[in-house]
Short mmCIF file of C-alpha atoms in Angstrom, two decimals:
data_model
loop_
_atom_site.label_atom_id
_atom_site.label_comp_id
_atom_site.label_asym_id
_atom_site.label_seq_id
_atom_site.Cartn_x
_atom_site.Cartn_y
_atom_site.Cartn_z
CA MET A 1 73.88 109.73 112.18
CA ASN A 2 71.72 112.49 110.82
CA LEU A 3 71.05 111.11 107.31
CA ILE A 4 69.00 113.40 105.06
CA PRO A 5 67.87 112.08 101.67
CA ILE A 6 68.05 114.61 98.84
CA ASP A 7 65.91 114.01 95.75
CA ASP A 8 65.79 117.52 94.29
CA PRO A 9 69.08 119.04 93.04
CA GLN A 10 67.62 122.48 93.78
CA ASP A 11 67.02 121.61 97.46
CA LEU A 12 68.30 124.63 99.38
CA ARG A 13 69.92 122.43 102.00
CA VAL A 14 72.56 121.38 99.45
CA ALA A 15 72.99 124.84 97.91
CA ALA A 16 76.62 124.92 99.07
CA TYR A 17 77.36 122.00 96.71
CA LEU A 18 75.82 123.57 93.58
CA ASP A 19 77.96 124.02 90.46
CA ILE A 20 81.21 123.11 92.16
CA ARG A 21 83.59 124.09 89.36
CA GLU A 22 81.99 127.48 88.77
CA ARG A 23 82.03 128.20 92.49
CA ASP A 24 85.74 127.32 92.66
CA LEU A 25 86.37 130.46 90.65
CA VAL A 26 84.15 132.90 92.51
CA GLY A 27 84.78 131.69 96.06
CA ARG A 28 82.56 130.28 98.77
CA HIS A 29 82.19 132.94 101.47
CA GLY A 30 84.38 131.39 104.09
CA ARG A 31 83.72 127.78 103.09
CA PHE A 32 85.77 125.12 101.26
CA VAL A 33 85.01 121.77 99.62
CA ALA A 34 86.62 118.53 100.77
CA GLU A 35 86.46 115.56 98.38
CA GLY A 36 87.06 111.87 98.87
CA LYS A 37 87.30 109.46 101.76
CA VAL A 38 90.82 110.27 102.99
CA VAL A 39 90.21 114.03 102.92
CA LEU A 40 86.82 113.68 104.68
CA ASP A 41 88.52 111.60 107.36
CA LEU A 42 91.16 114.29 107.94
CA LEU A 43 88.52 117.04 108.00
CA LEU A 44 86.54 115.24 110.70
CA SER A 45 89.47 113.94 112.74
CA THR A 46 92.06 116.72 112.86
CA GLY A 47 89.63 119.28 114.28
CA ARG A 48 91.48 122.15 112.61
CA PHE A 49 88.35 123.16 110.70
CA THR A 50 84.64 122.83 111.44
CA ALA A 51 82.77 120.60 109.02
CA GLU A 52 79.36 121.98 108.08
CA SER A 53 77.81 119.04 106.21
CA ALA A 54 78.59 116.11 103.92
CA LEU A 55 76.99 115.03 100.64
CA ILE A 56 77.42 111.33 99.97
CA LEU A 57 76.44 109.18 97.01
CA GLU A 58 73.98 106.62 98.35
CA ASN A 59 76.03 103.60 97.31
CA ARG A 60 79.17 105.03 98.99
CA LEU A 61 77.49 105.51 102.36
CA THR A 62 78.38 102.12 103.81
CA GLY A 63 82.07 102.67 103.05
CA VAL A 64 82.25 105.99 104.93
CA GLN A 65 80.05 105.22 107.94
CA GLY A 66 83.02 104.72 110.22
CA ILE A 67 84.44 108.08 109.19
CA LEU A 68 81.13 109.95 109.50
CA ARG A 69 80.80 108.76 113.10
CA LYS A 70 83.74 111.06 113.93
CA ALA A 71 81.36 114.01 113.37
CA PRO A 72 78.85 115.19 116.01
CA PRO A 73 75.58 113.16 116.00
CA ASP A 74 73.58 116.05 114.49
CA PHE A 75 76.08 116.61 111.65
CA PRO A 76 73.96 116.71 108.45
CA VAL A 77 74.83 113.91 106.02
CA TYR A 78 72.95 114.52 102.77
CA VAL A 79 72.50 111.37 100.72
CA ALA A 80 71.72 111.41 97.01
CA ALA A 81 71.51 109.04 94.06
CA GLY A 82 74.11 109.39 91.31
CA GLU A 83 71.98 111.39 88.92
CA VAL A 84 70.90 113.86 91.61
CA MET A 85 74.46 114.28 92.85
CA ASP A 86 75.80 114.93 89.35
CA ARG A 87 73.10 117.55 88.77
CA ILE A 88 73.97 119.26 92.06
CA ALA A 89 77.71 119.30 91.40
CA GLY A 90 77.33 120.15 87.72
CA PHE A 91 79.58 117.33 86.53
CA HIS A 92 79.99 113.59 87.07
CA MET A 93 81.04 113.02 90.70
CA HIS A 94 82.52 109.55 90.44
CA ARG A 95 84.00 109.66 93.92
CA GLY A 96 80.67 110.54 95.49
CA ILE A 97 82.08 111.91 98.74
CA LEU A 98 81.91 115.66 99.41
CA ALA A 99 81.89 117.86 102.49
CA ILE A 100 81.77 121.57 103.21
CA GLY A 101 84.21 122.97 105.74
CA VAL A 102 84.32 126.38 107.39
CA ARG A 103 87.51 128.39 107.10
CA GLY A 104 87.18 130.22 110.39
CA ALA A 105 89.09 133.35 111.27
CA ALA A 106 92.60 133.38 109.80
CA ALA A 107 95.28 134.00 112.40
CA PRO A 108 98.25 135.98 111.08
CA ALA A 109 101.49 134.06 110.55
CA GLU A 110 103.18 136.20 113.21
CA ILE A 111 100.80 134.70 115.80
CA LEU A 112 101.06 131.11 114.54
CA VAL A 113 104.86 131.05 114.72
CA GLU A 114 104.74 132.20 118.35
CA THR A 115 102.96 128.93 119.18
CA LEU A 116 105.51 126.61 117.54
CA PRO A 117 107.42 124.13 119.72
CA ARG A 118 111.04 124.57 120.76
CA ARG A 119 112.04 122.13 118.03
CA ALA A 120 110.20 123.15 114.87
CA LEU A 121 110.26 122.90 111.10
CA ALA A 122 108.43 125.68 109.26
CA VAL A 123 107.89 125.97 105.50
CA VAL A 124 107.72 129.52 104.15
CA LEU A 125 106.20 129.95 100.68
CA VAL A 126 106.70 133.04 98.54
CA GLY A 127 104.74 133.41 95.31
CA ILE A 128 103.57 129.79 94.96
CA SER A 129 100.64 130.42 92.63
CA ASN A 130 99.97 126.95 91.19
CA HIS A 131 97.40 124.86 93.08
CA ASP A 132 99.06 121.55 92.16
CA ASN A 133 102.36 122.72 93.58
CA MET A 134 100.62 124.16 96.66
CA GLY A 135 98.83 120.86 97.32
CA ALA A 136 101.97 118.79 96.73
CA ILE A 137 104.04 120.98 99.07
CA PHE A 138 101.43 120.56 101.83
CA ARG A 139 101.44 116.78 101.27
CA ASN A 140 105.23 116.74 101.66
CA ALA A 141 105.04 119.06 104.67
CA ALA A 142 102.68 116.61 106.39
CA ALA A 143 104.71 113.56 105.36
CA PHE A 144 107.86 115.01 106.90
CA GLY A 145 106.24 116.47 109.99
CA ALA A 146 106.50 120.18 109.28
CA ASP A 147 104.87 122.17 112.07
CA ALA A 148 103.51 125.05 109.96
CA VAL A 149 103.32 126.48 106.47
CA LEU A 150 103.60 130.27 106.25
CA LEU A 151 102.50 131.98 103.05
CA ASP A 152 103.14 135.42 101.64
CA ARG A 153 100.20 137.32 100.13
CA THR A 154 101.06 136.35 96.55
CA CYS A 155 100.58 132.61 97.22
CA CYS A 156 97.42 130.88 96.04
CA ASP A 157 94.85 129.45 98.46
CA PRO A 158 95.71 126.10 100.13
CA LEU A 159 91.97 125.53 100.65
CA TYR A 160 91.17 125.79 96.95
CA ARG A 161 89.42 122.54 96.03
CA LYS A 162 92.19 121.18 93.83
CA ALA A 163 94.93 122.14 96.29
CA ILE A 164 93.17 120.18 99.07
CA ARG A 165 92.72 117.19 96.76
CA VAL A 166 96.37 117.14 95.61
CA SER A 167 97.47 117.53 99.23
CA VAL A 168 95.46 114.38 100.06
CA GLY A 169 93.99 116.43 102.91
CA ALA A 170 97.30 117.69 104.30
CA ALA A 171 96.02 121.26 103.80
CA LEU A 172 93.43 120.42 106.48
CA LYS A 173 96.08 119.07 108.83
CA VAL A 174 99.22 121.20 108.73
CA PRO A 175 98.60 124.63 110.33
CA PHE A 176 99.11 127.51 107.92
CA ALA A 177 98.83 131.28 107.99
CA SER A 178 99.71 134.30 105.85
CA PHE A 179 102.10 137.15 106.43
CA GLY A 180 102.31 140.55 104.75
CA ASP A 181 105.74 142.12 104.82
CA THR A 182 108.40 139.51 104.13
CA ALA A 183 111.30 141.47 105.60
CA ALA A 184 109.40 141.95 108.87
CA PHE A 185 108.49 138.26 108.93
CA ILE A 186 112.12 137.24 108.47
CA ALA A 187 112.96 139.44 111.46
CA THR A 188 110.23 137.73 113.51
CA LEU A 189 111.56 134.24 112.75
CA ASP A 190 115.06 135.46 113.46
CA ARG A 191 113.98 136.74 116.88
CA LEU A 192 112.34 133.36 117.55
CA GLY A 193 115.64 131.58 116.93
CA PHE A 194 114.93 130.03 113.55
CA SER A 195 117.75 129.08 111.19
CA GLN A 196 116.36 130.40 107.91
CA PHE A 197 117.23 128.74 104.61
CA ALA A 198 116.18 129.75 101.12
CA LEU A 199 116.21 126.99 98.53
CA SER A 200 117.68 128.21 95.28
CA PRO A 201 119.39 126.53 92.29
CA ARG A 202 122.30 128.91 92.91
CA GLY A 203 122.35 128.50 96.68
CA ALA A 204 125.70 129.01 98.41
CA THR A 205 125.68 125.71 100.35
CA ASP A 206 124.70 122.18 99.34
CA ILE A 207 121.65 121.35 101.43
CA ARG A 208 123.45 118.28 102.78
CA ALA A 209 126.02 120.55 104.42
CA ALA A 210 123.58 123.13 105.81
CA ASP A 211 124.24 123.84 109.46
CA HIS A 212 121.13 124.66 111.46
CA SER A 213 119.47 124.93 114.84
CA ALA A 214 116.51 123.10 116.38
CA ARG A 215 114.16 125.64 114.83
CA LEU A 216 114.33 125.76 111.09
CA ALA A 217 112.49 127.69 108.38
CA LEU A 218 112.69 126.61 104.74
CA TYR A 219 111.79 129.23 102.10
CA LEU A 220 110.51 128.07 98.71
CA GLY A 221 109.75 130.31 95.73
CA THR A 222 108.07 130.07 92.34
CA GLU A 223 109.46 127.67 89.83
CA GLY A 224 110.26 130.13 87.07
CA GLU A 225 111.63 133.16 88.84
CA GLY A 226 112.59 131.62 92.18
CA LEU A 227 112.80 133.66 95.34
CA PRO A 228 113.24 137.45 95.04
CA ARG A 229 116.84 138.63 95.07
CA ASP A 230 116.45 140.87 98.12
CA LEU A 231 115.06 137.93 100.08
CA LEU A 232 117.95 135.67 99.03
CA ALA A 233 120.36 138.35 100.26
CA ARG A 234 118.85 138.19 103.76
CA LEU A 235 118.84 134.39 104.19
CA ASN A 236 121.21 131.43 104.12
CA THR A 237 120.87 130.02 100.61
CA VAL A 238 121.00 126.28 99.99
CA ARG A 239 121.00 124.31 96.74
CA ILE A 240 120.07 120.78 95.76
CA GLY A 241 122.96 119.36 93.74
CA MET A 242 121.86 118.32 90.26
CA ALA A 243 123.29 116.86 87.08
CA LYS A 244 125.13 119.14 84.65
CA GLY A 245 122.95 120.12 81.69
CA PHE A 246 119.61 119.54 83.40
CA ASP A 247 119.43 121.51 86.64
CA SER A 248 115.65 121.67 86.62
CA LEU A 249 113.49 120.56 89.51
CA ASN A 250 109.81 121.14 90.18
CA VAL A 251 109.29 123.16 93.38
CA ALA A 252 107.21 120.37 94.93
CA ALA A 253 109.97 117.82 94.20
CA ALA A 254 112.51 120.22 95.69
CA SER A 255 110.33 120.57 98.81
CA ALA A 256 110.22 116.77 99.16
CA ILE A 257 114.01 116.51 99.09
CA ALA A 258 114.58 119.45 101.43
CA LEU A 259 111.90 118.44 103.94
CA HIS A 260 113.09 114.82 103.96
CA HIS A 261 116.59 116.10 104.62
CA PHE A 262 115.63 118.45 107.44
CA SER A 263 113.12 116.06 109.01
CA ASN A 264 116.05 113.89 110.03
CA ARG A 265 117.96 116.60 111.88
CA MET B 1 116.43 127.87 57.74
CA ASN B 2 113.69 126.29 55.70
CA LEU B 3 110.77 128.55 56.68
CA ILE B 4 107.44 127.53 55.13
CA PRO B 5 104.44 129.85 55.64
CA ILE B 6 101.15 128.05 56.29
CA ASP B 7 97.91 129.92 55.60
CA ASP B 8 95.48 127.03 55.28
CA PRO B 9 94.82 124.90 58.38
CA GLN B 10 94.01 122.00 56.03
CA ASP B 11 97.43 122.18 54.33
CA LEU B 12 98.61 118.58 54.13
CA ARG B 13 102.14 119.54 55.14
CA VAL B 14 100.91 120.25 58.67
CA ALA B 15 98.58 117.23 58.87
CA ALA B 16 100.67 115.80 61.71
CA TYR B 17 99.65 118.77 63.88
CA LEU B 18 95.89 118.50 63.30
CA ASP B 19 93.54 118.07 66.26
CA ILE B 20 96.32 117.54 68.78
CA ARG B 21 94.18 116.50 71.74
CA GLU B 22 92.12 113.97 69.79
CA ARG B 23 95.27 112.48 68.29
CA ASP B 24 96.79 112.13 71.77
CA LEU B 25 94.19 109.46 72.39
CA VAL B 26 94.47 107.48 69.17
CA GLY B 27 98.22 107.64 68.73
CA ARG B 28 100.47 109.05 66.01
CA HIS B 29 101.99 106.11 64.10
CA GLY B 30 105.49 106.30 65.47
CA ARG B 31 105.50 110.07 66.03
CA PHE B 32 105.26 112.29 69.11
CA VAL B 33 104.58 115.99 69.78
CA ALA B 34 107.10 118.23 71.53
CA GLU B 35 105.81 121.55 72.90
CA GLY B 36 107.54 124.68 74.06
CA LYS B 37 110.98 126.20 73.76
CA VAL B 38 112.88 124.10 76.30
CA VAL B 39 111.48 120.83 74.95
CA LEU B 40 112.19 121.82 71.34
CA ASP B 41 115.76 122.64 72.33
CA LEU B 42 116.22 119.21 73.92
CA LEU B 43 114.66 117.46 70.92
CA LEU B 44 117.09 119.16 68.53
CA SER B 45 120.19 119.02 70.70
CA THR B 46 120.20 115.61 72.40
CA GLY B 47 119.99 113.68 69.12
CA ARG B 48 118.13 110.82 70.77
CA PHE B 49 115.16 111.26 68.43
CA THR B 50 114.86 112.56 64.89
CA ALA B 51 112.80 115.73 64.55
CA GLU B 52 110.53 115.73 61.51
CA SER B 53 109.29 119.32 61.47
CA ALA B 54 108.34 122.28 63.64
CA LEU B 55 105.26 124.49 63.64
CA ILE B 56 105.92 127.93 65.08
CA LEU B 57 103.60 130.86 65.75
CA GLU B 58 104.91 133.71 63.57
CA ASN B 59 105.49 136.09 66.48
CA ARG B 60 107.50 133.43 68.38
CA LEU B 61 109.90 132.77 65.52
CA THR B 62 112.52 135.33 66.54
CA GLY B 63 112.73 133.84 70.03
CA VAL B 64 113.47 130.30 68.80
CA GLN B 65 115.79 131.06 65.86
CA GLY B 66 118.88 130.10 67.82
CA ILE B 67 117.32 126.76 68.76
CA LEU B 68 116.05 126.00 65.23
CA ARG B 69 119.59 126.41 63.88
CA LYS B 70 120.49 123.21 65.73
CA ALA B 71 118.37 121.34 63.15
CA PRO B 72 119.67 120.44 59.65
CA PRO B 73 119.34 123.34 57.13
CA ASP B 74 116.50 121.62 55.24
CA PHE B 75 114.47 120.93 58.44
CA PRO B 76 110.93 122.19 57.67
CA VAL B 77 109.84 125.03 59.96
CA TYR B 78 106.16 125.75 59.32
CA VAL B 79 105.16 129.25 60.34
CA ALA B 80 101.56 130.25 60.99
CA ALA B 81 99.56 133.16 62.38
CA GLY B 82 97.71 132.62 65.67
CA GLU B 83 94.31 131.94 64.19
CA VAL B 84 95.66 129.41 61.68
CA MET B 85 97.70 127.65 64.36
CA ASP B 86 94.72 127.40 66.71
CA ARG B 87 92.59 125.92 63.93
CA ILE B 88 95.29 123.36 63.11
CA ALA B 89 95.78 122.31 66.73
CA GLY B 90 92.08 122.43 67.55
CA PHE B 91 92.53 124.60 70.64
CA HIS B 92 94.29 127.81 71.63
CA MET B 93 98.06 127.22 71.38
CA HIS B 94 99.31 130.04 73.57
CA ARG B 95 102.89 128.73 73.60
CA GLY B 96 103.06 128.63 69.82
CA ILE B 97 105.98 126.20 69.61
CA LEU B 98 105.37 122.65 68.39
CA ALA B 99 107.47 119.95 66.76
CA ILE B 100 106.95 116.40 65.57
CA GLY B 101 109.52 113.79 66.55
CA VAL B 102 110.00 110.24 65.29
CA ARG B 103 110.04 107.46 67.86
CA GLY B 104 112.37 105.15 65.93
CA ALA B 105 112.77 101.47 66.67
CA ALA B 106 112.42 100.68 70.38
CA ALA B 107 115.37 98.72 71.73
CA PRO B 108 114.44 96.24 74.46
CA ALA B 109 115.51 97.13 78.01
CA GLU B 110 117.75 94.04 78.09
CA ILE B 111 119.86 95.61 75.31
CA LEU B 112 119.90 99.12 76.79
CA VAL B 113 121.19 97.96 80.18
CA GLU B 114 124.10 96.14 78.51
CA THR B 115 125.34 99.55 77.30
CA LEU B 116 125.31 101.26 80.71
CA PRO B 117 128.60 102.50 82.19
CA ARG B 118 130.44 100.76 85.00
CA ARG B 119 129.02 103.29 87.41
CA ALA B 120 125.31 103.58 86.68
CA LEU B 121 121.99 104.61 88.17
CA ALA B 122 118.93 103.00 86.58
CA VAL B 123 115.28 103.71 87.40
CA VAL B 124 112.91 100.77 86.97
CA LEU B 125 109.20 101.60 86.76
CA VAL B 126 106.46 99.04 87.34
CA GLY B 127 102.85 100.01 86.64
CA ILE B 128 103.30 103.79 86.51
CA SER B 129 100.14 104.63 84.58
CA ASN B 130 99.73 108.36 85.25
CA HIS B 131 101.34 110.67 82.68
CA ASP B 132 101.98 113.42 85.23
CA ASN B 133 103.89 111.02 87.45
CA MET B 134 105.73 109.55 84.45
CA GLY B 135 106.82 113.01 83.29
CA ALA B 136 107.83 114.09 86.79
CA ILE B 137 109.88 110.92 87.34
CA PHE B 138 111.75 111.52 84.07
CA ARG B 139 112.40 115.13 85.11
CA ASN B 140 113.87 113.92 88.40
CA ALA B 141 115.84 111.18 86.62
CA ALA B 142 117.45 113.80 84.39
CA ALA B 143 118.05 116.22 87.26
CA PHE B 144 119.92 113.57 89.24
CA GLY B 145 121.81 112.06 86.31
CA ALA B 146 120.07 108.68 86.03
CA ASP B 147 121.52 106.74 83.09
CA ALA B 148 118.34 104.97 82.01
CA VAL B 149 114.66 104.45 82.80
CA LEU B 150 113.39 100.90 82.32
CA LEU B 151 109.63 100.34 82.10
CA ASP B 152 107.48 97.29 82.46
CA ARG B 153 104.68 96.75 79.94
CA THR B 154 101.99 98.16 82.23
CA CYS B 155 103.59 101.61 82.36
CA CYS B 156 102.17 104.46 80.31
CA ASP B 157 104.04 106.06 77.42
CA PRO B 158 106.84 108.53 78.32
CA LEU B 159 106.40 110.11 74.87
CA TYR B 160 102.73 110.93 75.44
CA ARG B 161 102.40 114.69 74.89
CA LYS B 162 101.62 115.54 78.52
CA ALA B 163 104.36 113.28 79.87
CA ILE B 164 106.96 115.03 77.69
CA ARG B 165 105.66 118.43 78.79
CA VAL B 166 105.69 117.59 82.51
CA SER B 167 109.18 116.10 82.10
CA VAL B 168 110.31 119.47 80.66
CA GLY B 169 111.84 117.43 77.84
CA ALA B 170 113.68 114.93 80.06
CA ALA B 171 111.73 112.13 78.32
CA LEU B 172 113.67 113.12 75.16
CA LYS B 173 116.99 113.04 76.99
CA VAL B 174 117.16 110.11 79.41
CA PRO B 175 117.38 106.79 77.51
CA PHE B 176 114.45 104.48 78.22
CA ALA B 177 113.27 101.06 77.13
CA SER B 178 110.66 98.46 78.05
CA PHE B 179 110.98 94.95 79.39
CA GLY B 180 108.47 92.10 79.45
CA ASP B 181 109.06 89.56 82.18
CA THR B 182 110.01 91.34 85.42
CA ALA B 183 111.59 88.28 87.07
CA ALA B 184 113.86 87.72 84.06
CA PHE B 185 114.77 91.42 84.01
CA ILE B 186 115.72 91.33 87.68
CA ALA B 187 118.00 88.39 86.87
CA THR B 188 119.60 90.38 84.03
CA LEU B 189 120.37 93.36 86.27
CA ASP B 190 121.66 90.98 88.91
CA ARG B 191 124.05 89.39 86.41
CA LEU B 192 125.23 92.89 85.41
CA GLY B 193 126.17 93.65 89.02
CA PHE B 194 123.37 96.05 89.94
CA SER B 195 122.34 96.55 93.55
CA GLN B 196 118.57 96.47 93.23
CA PHE B 197 116.34 98.46 95.57
CA ALA B 198 112.57 98.59 95.67
CA LEU B 199 111.08 101.70 97.24
CA SER B 200 108.18 100.81 99.51
CA PRO B 201 106.48 102.49 102.50
CA ARG B 202 107.15 99.25 104.40
CA GLY B 203 110.72 98.79 103.15
CA ALA B 204 113.12 96.91 105.45
CA THR B 205 115.88 99.55 105.46
CA ASP B 206 115.75 103.34 105.69
CA ILE B 207 117.03 104.60 102.33
CA ARG B 208 119.71 106.61 104.13
CA ALA B 209 121.26 103.36 105.38
CA ALA B 210 121.02 101.43 102.11
CA ASP B 211 124.31 99.78 101.21
CA HIS B 212 124.95 99.54 97.49
CA SER B 213 127.44 99.07 94.69
CA ALA B 214 128.53 101.37 91.86
CA ARG B 215 125.67 100.07 89.73
CA LEU B 216 122.29 100.71 91.22
CA ALA B 217 118.71 100.07 90.14
CA LEU B 218 115.80 101.80 91.89
CA TYR B 219 112.34 100.23 91.47
CA LEU B 220 109.24 102.43 91.79
CA GLY B 221 105.64 101.21 91.71
CA THR B 222 102.17 102.71 91.47
CA GLU B 223 101.04 105.04 94.18
CA GLY B 224 98.03 103.12 95.38
CA GLU B 225 99.09 99.51 95.33
CA GLY B 226 102.85 99.92 95.29
CA LEU B 227 105.15 97.27 93.88
CA PRO B 228 103.84 93.69 93.56
CA ARG B 229 104.54 91.48 96.55
CA ASP B 230 106.50 88.85 94.59
CA LEU B 231 108.78 91.59 93.27
CA LEU B 232 109.36 93.02 96.76
CA ALA B 233 110.34 89.53 97.90
CA ARG B 234 113.14 89.39 95.31
CA LEU B 235 114.69 92.81 95.95
CA ASN B 236 116.22 94.84 98.77
CA THR B 237 113.38 97.01 100.05
CA VAL B 238 114.01 100.57 101.21
CA ARG B 239 111.68 103.09 102.79
CA ILE B 240 111.60 106.86 103.11
CA GLY B 241 111.03 107.71 106.76
CA MET B 242 107.87 109.77 107.27
CA ALA B 243 105.86 111.39 110.03
CA LYS B 244 103.50 109.23 112.08
CA GLY B 245 99.88 109.66 111.00
CA PHE B 246 100.65 110.85 107.46
CA ASP B 247 102.92 108.37 105.69
CA SER B 248 101.74 109.39 102.25
CA LEU B 249 104.08 110.46 99.48
CA ASN B 250 103.44 110.90 95.78
CA VAL B 251 105.58 108.49 93.71
CA ALA B 252 107.23 111.39 91.86
CA ALA B 253 108.15 113.06 95.18
CA ALA B 254 109.51 109.72 96.40
CA SER B 255 111.59 109.40 93.23
CA ALA B 256 113.04 112.87 93.81
CA ILE B 257 114.16 111.96 97.34
CA ALA B 258 115.55 108.56 96.35
CA LEU B 259 117.37 109.78 93.23
CA HIS B 260 118.83 112.77 95.08
CA HIS B 261 120.05 110.36 97.74
CA PHE B 262 121.61 107.87 95.33
CA SER B 263 123.04 110.53 93.01
CA ASN B 264 125.47 111.41 95.78
CA ARG B 265 126.89 107.89 96.22
#
C-alpha cells in the first residue's frame, strides 16, 4: 500500500478533500466523495468508477486495510490524525474514511438501455430532486437487483455526497444515466420491448395485478406533484393500495414496495 | 376563531414556542410541536391528542382557516408577522404553521392491545432510535392501516418534532404505546391470538409465504444490529428476499414492504 502521512491540512495532495460541505454546493469538477467503510469497499470493488485517492484517519487504518488492498498498489492512501483530518474537511469527521472518485464520461441513457439483458428491471426517475430520496431509491434498486436507473434532466445528482451515503454505496454500483426528452425515451424503451409502468396514487391497476414482460421499466415521480400528466397518459399506471384517509407514501418507500414486487417476477 | 395577534416575541402566551430546536433536546413537559398544514389538520381532526394552541404566520392564516375551524371556538390561534415568528422559534420558520399538543397520560401497551379489533395489524418496534426511521415507520403504518404501534423502552419518541414531521402526522393518528419486558409482551400478544413475525435478513421464511391469522404482529428492529437473538428465537422469523451482493434495506423501507404485504391479507 502507498501510505502517505499528511501533517499539514493545506498540503496540496489532499486539496480535493478541503472544505467538504462547501464543495458539495459548488461541485468538484468531475469528482465525487465517498464516505465510510461500506461505500469505500463498493467504490474499489465494483469497478464502475475510478478511485483517485483515499484519506483515512490514522486509527481507522487497520480496519480498512483489507478493503484498501482492492485498489492498485500505487493508489495513494493519505493518512492523517484526527485534528488534521477535521481541519481538512472543515468539520468533525467521526467516520474517518473518505475517498475521491472520478465520474468519467457520462453515457446517455439511450446507450445504457441498449446494453441491458434480455430480462431486465429498469427504474426511471422523473423530477426526483431530494438527495435523501435519490439515495434511498438507489439503495432499494440495488437490494432488488435493478439493472439500471435512468434519470430525466430535472433529477438531482446520484453522486452528490449525501445521496451516495444514503444509498450505502448503491449509487456506485447500479448503472445510471440521464435522458433528455422523456417522450423519445419512452419510445426507445418501447422499441426495446419494455413493459412500462408509472407508479401513481391514482394508478389504473393495483401493482399486484400488473401484467408485464421480462423487460420492465418502473417510472417514479416527485412526491408532491407526482409524474406529469402527459407522461401518465403514455404509460400503464399502477397504484399501491393504501388505507382510506391516509394515502400518503414517501417515494422511496413506494420504490421499495414496487421493486420488491417486480423483483419476484 | 379566537385570533390573538402577537407582536412581542417574549409574550408569555407564546412561551411554548420559544427556541424550538433547543427545546427539542430538553423536552416540553408533556407537550409536543406539530408543524405544517397536513400535520395540524391531523392534530385537530383525529382527536387522539388535545391541541393547546396554534401559532400561524399572518400571511398563512387564510390558507389554514378551514382547518382551524375543526378546533373549539375558544382555541387560541396566535398570529405573528414573519420576523416575530422567526424570533420566537429561534430560526426561520418558512412554513409558518405551528401548534402545541398535549401528550396526555400514556396507556401501557398491554392495555392498548386489549382494545384491538378481532382483525388487527400491530407493529412492534424494538430499539428504533432514529427519528427519521420512527417517523417513516409511522407513515407506512398509517398508509397500510396498522391498528397500533407498540414500542419497547429503547425506542425513541414518536412525538419528537422531527418524527412527527417525517410521519406527515401519522404519529398523531396511529395509536401507540410502550411496553417494558419484551418476553412478557410476546406472551400477551400470544394469548390474544396474534401471529407474531420478526423481520430479519436471515428470517426462516420468505415474507410472501408467511402463514398467519387475522391478528398479526410485525416486529422490526434496529438497522445495524437487528432484533435481539433471544427475541428471534421466540418468534416466527420472516425475510424480504434481496439481490445477492447487496442485501441491505433501510428499516423504514422494510416496514413499507412488510406492511403492504400484510395489509392485503
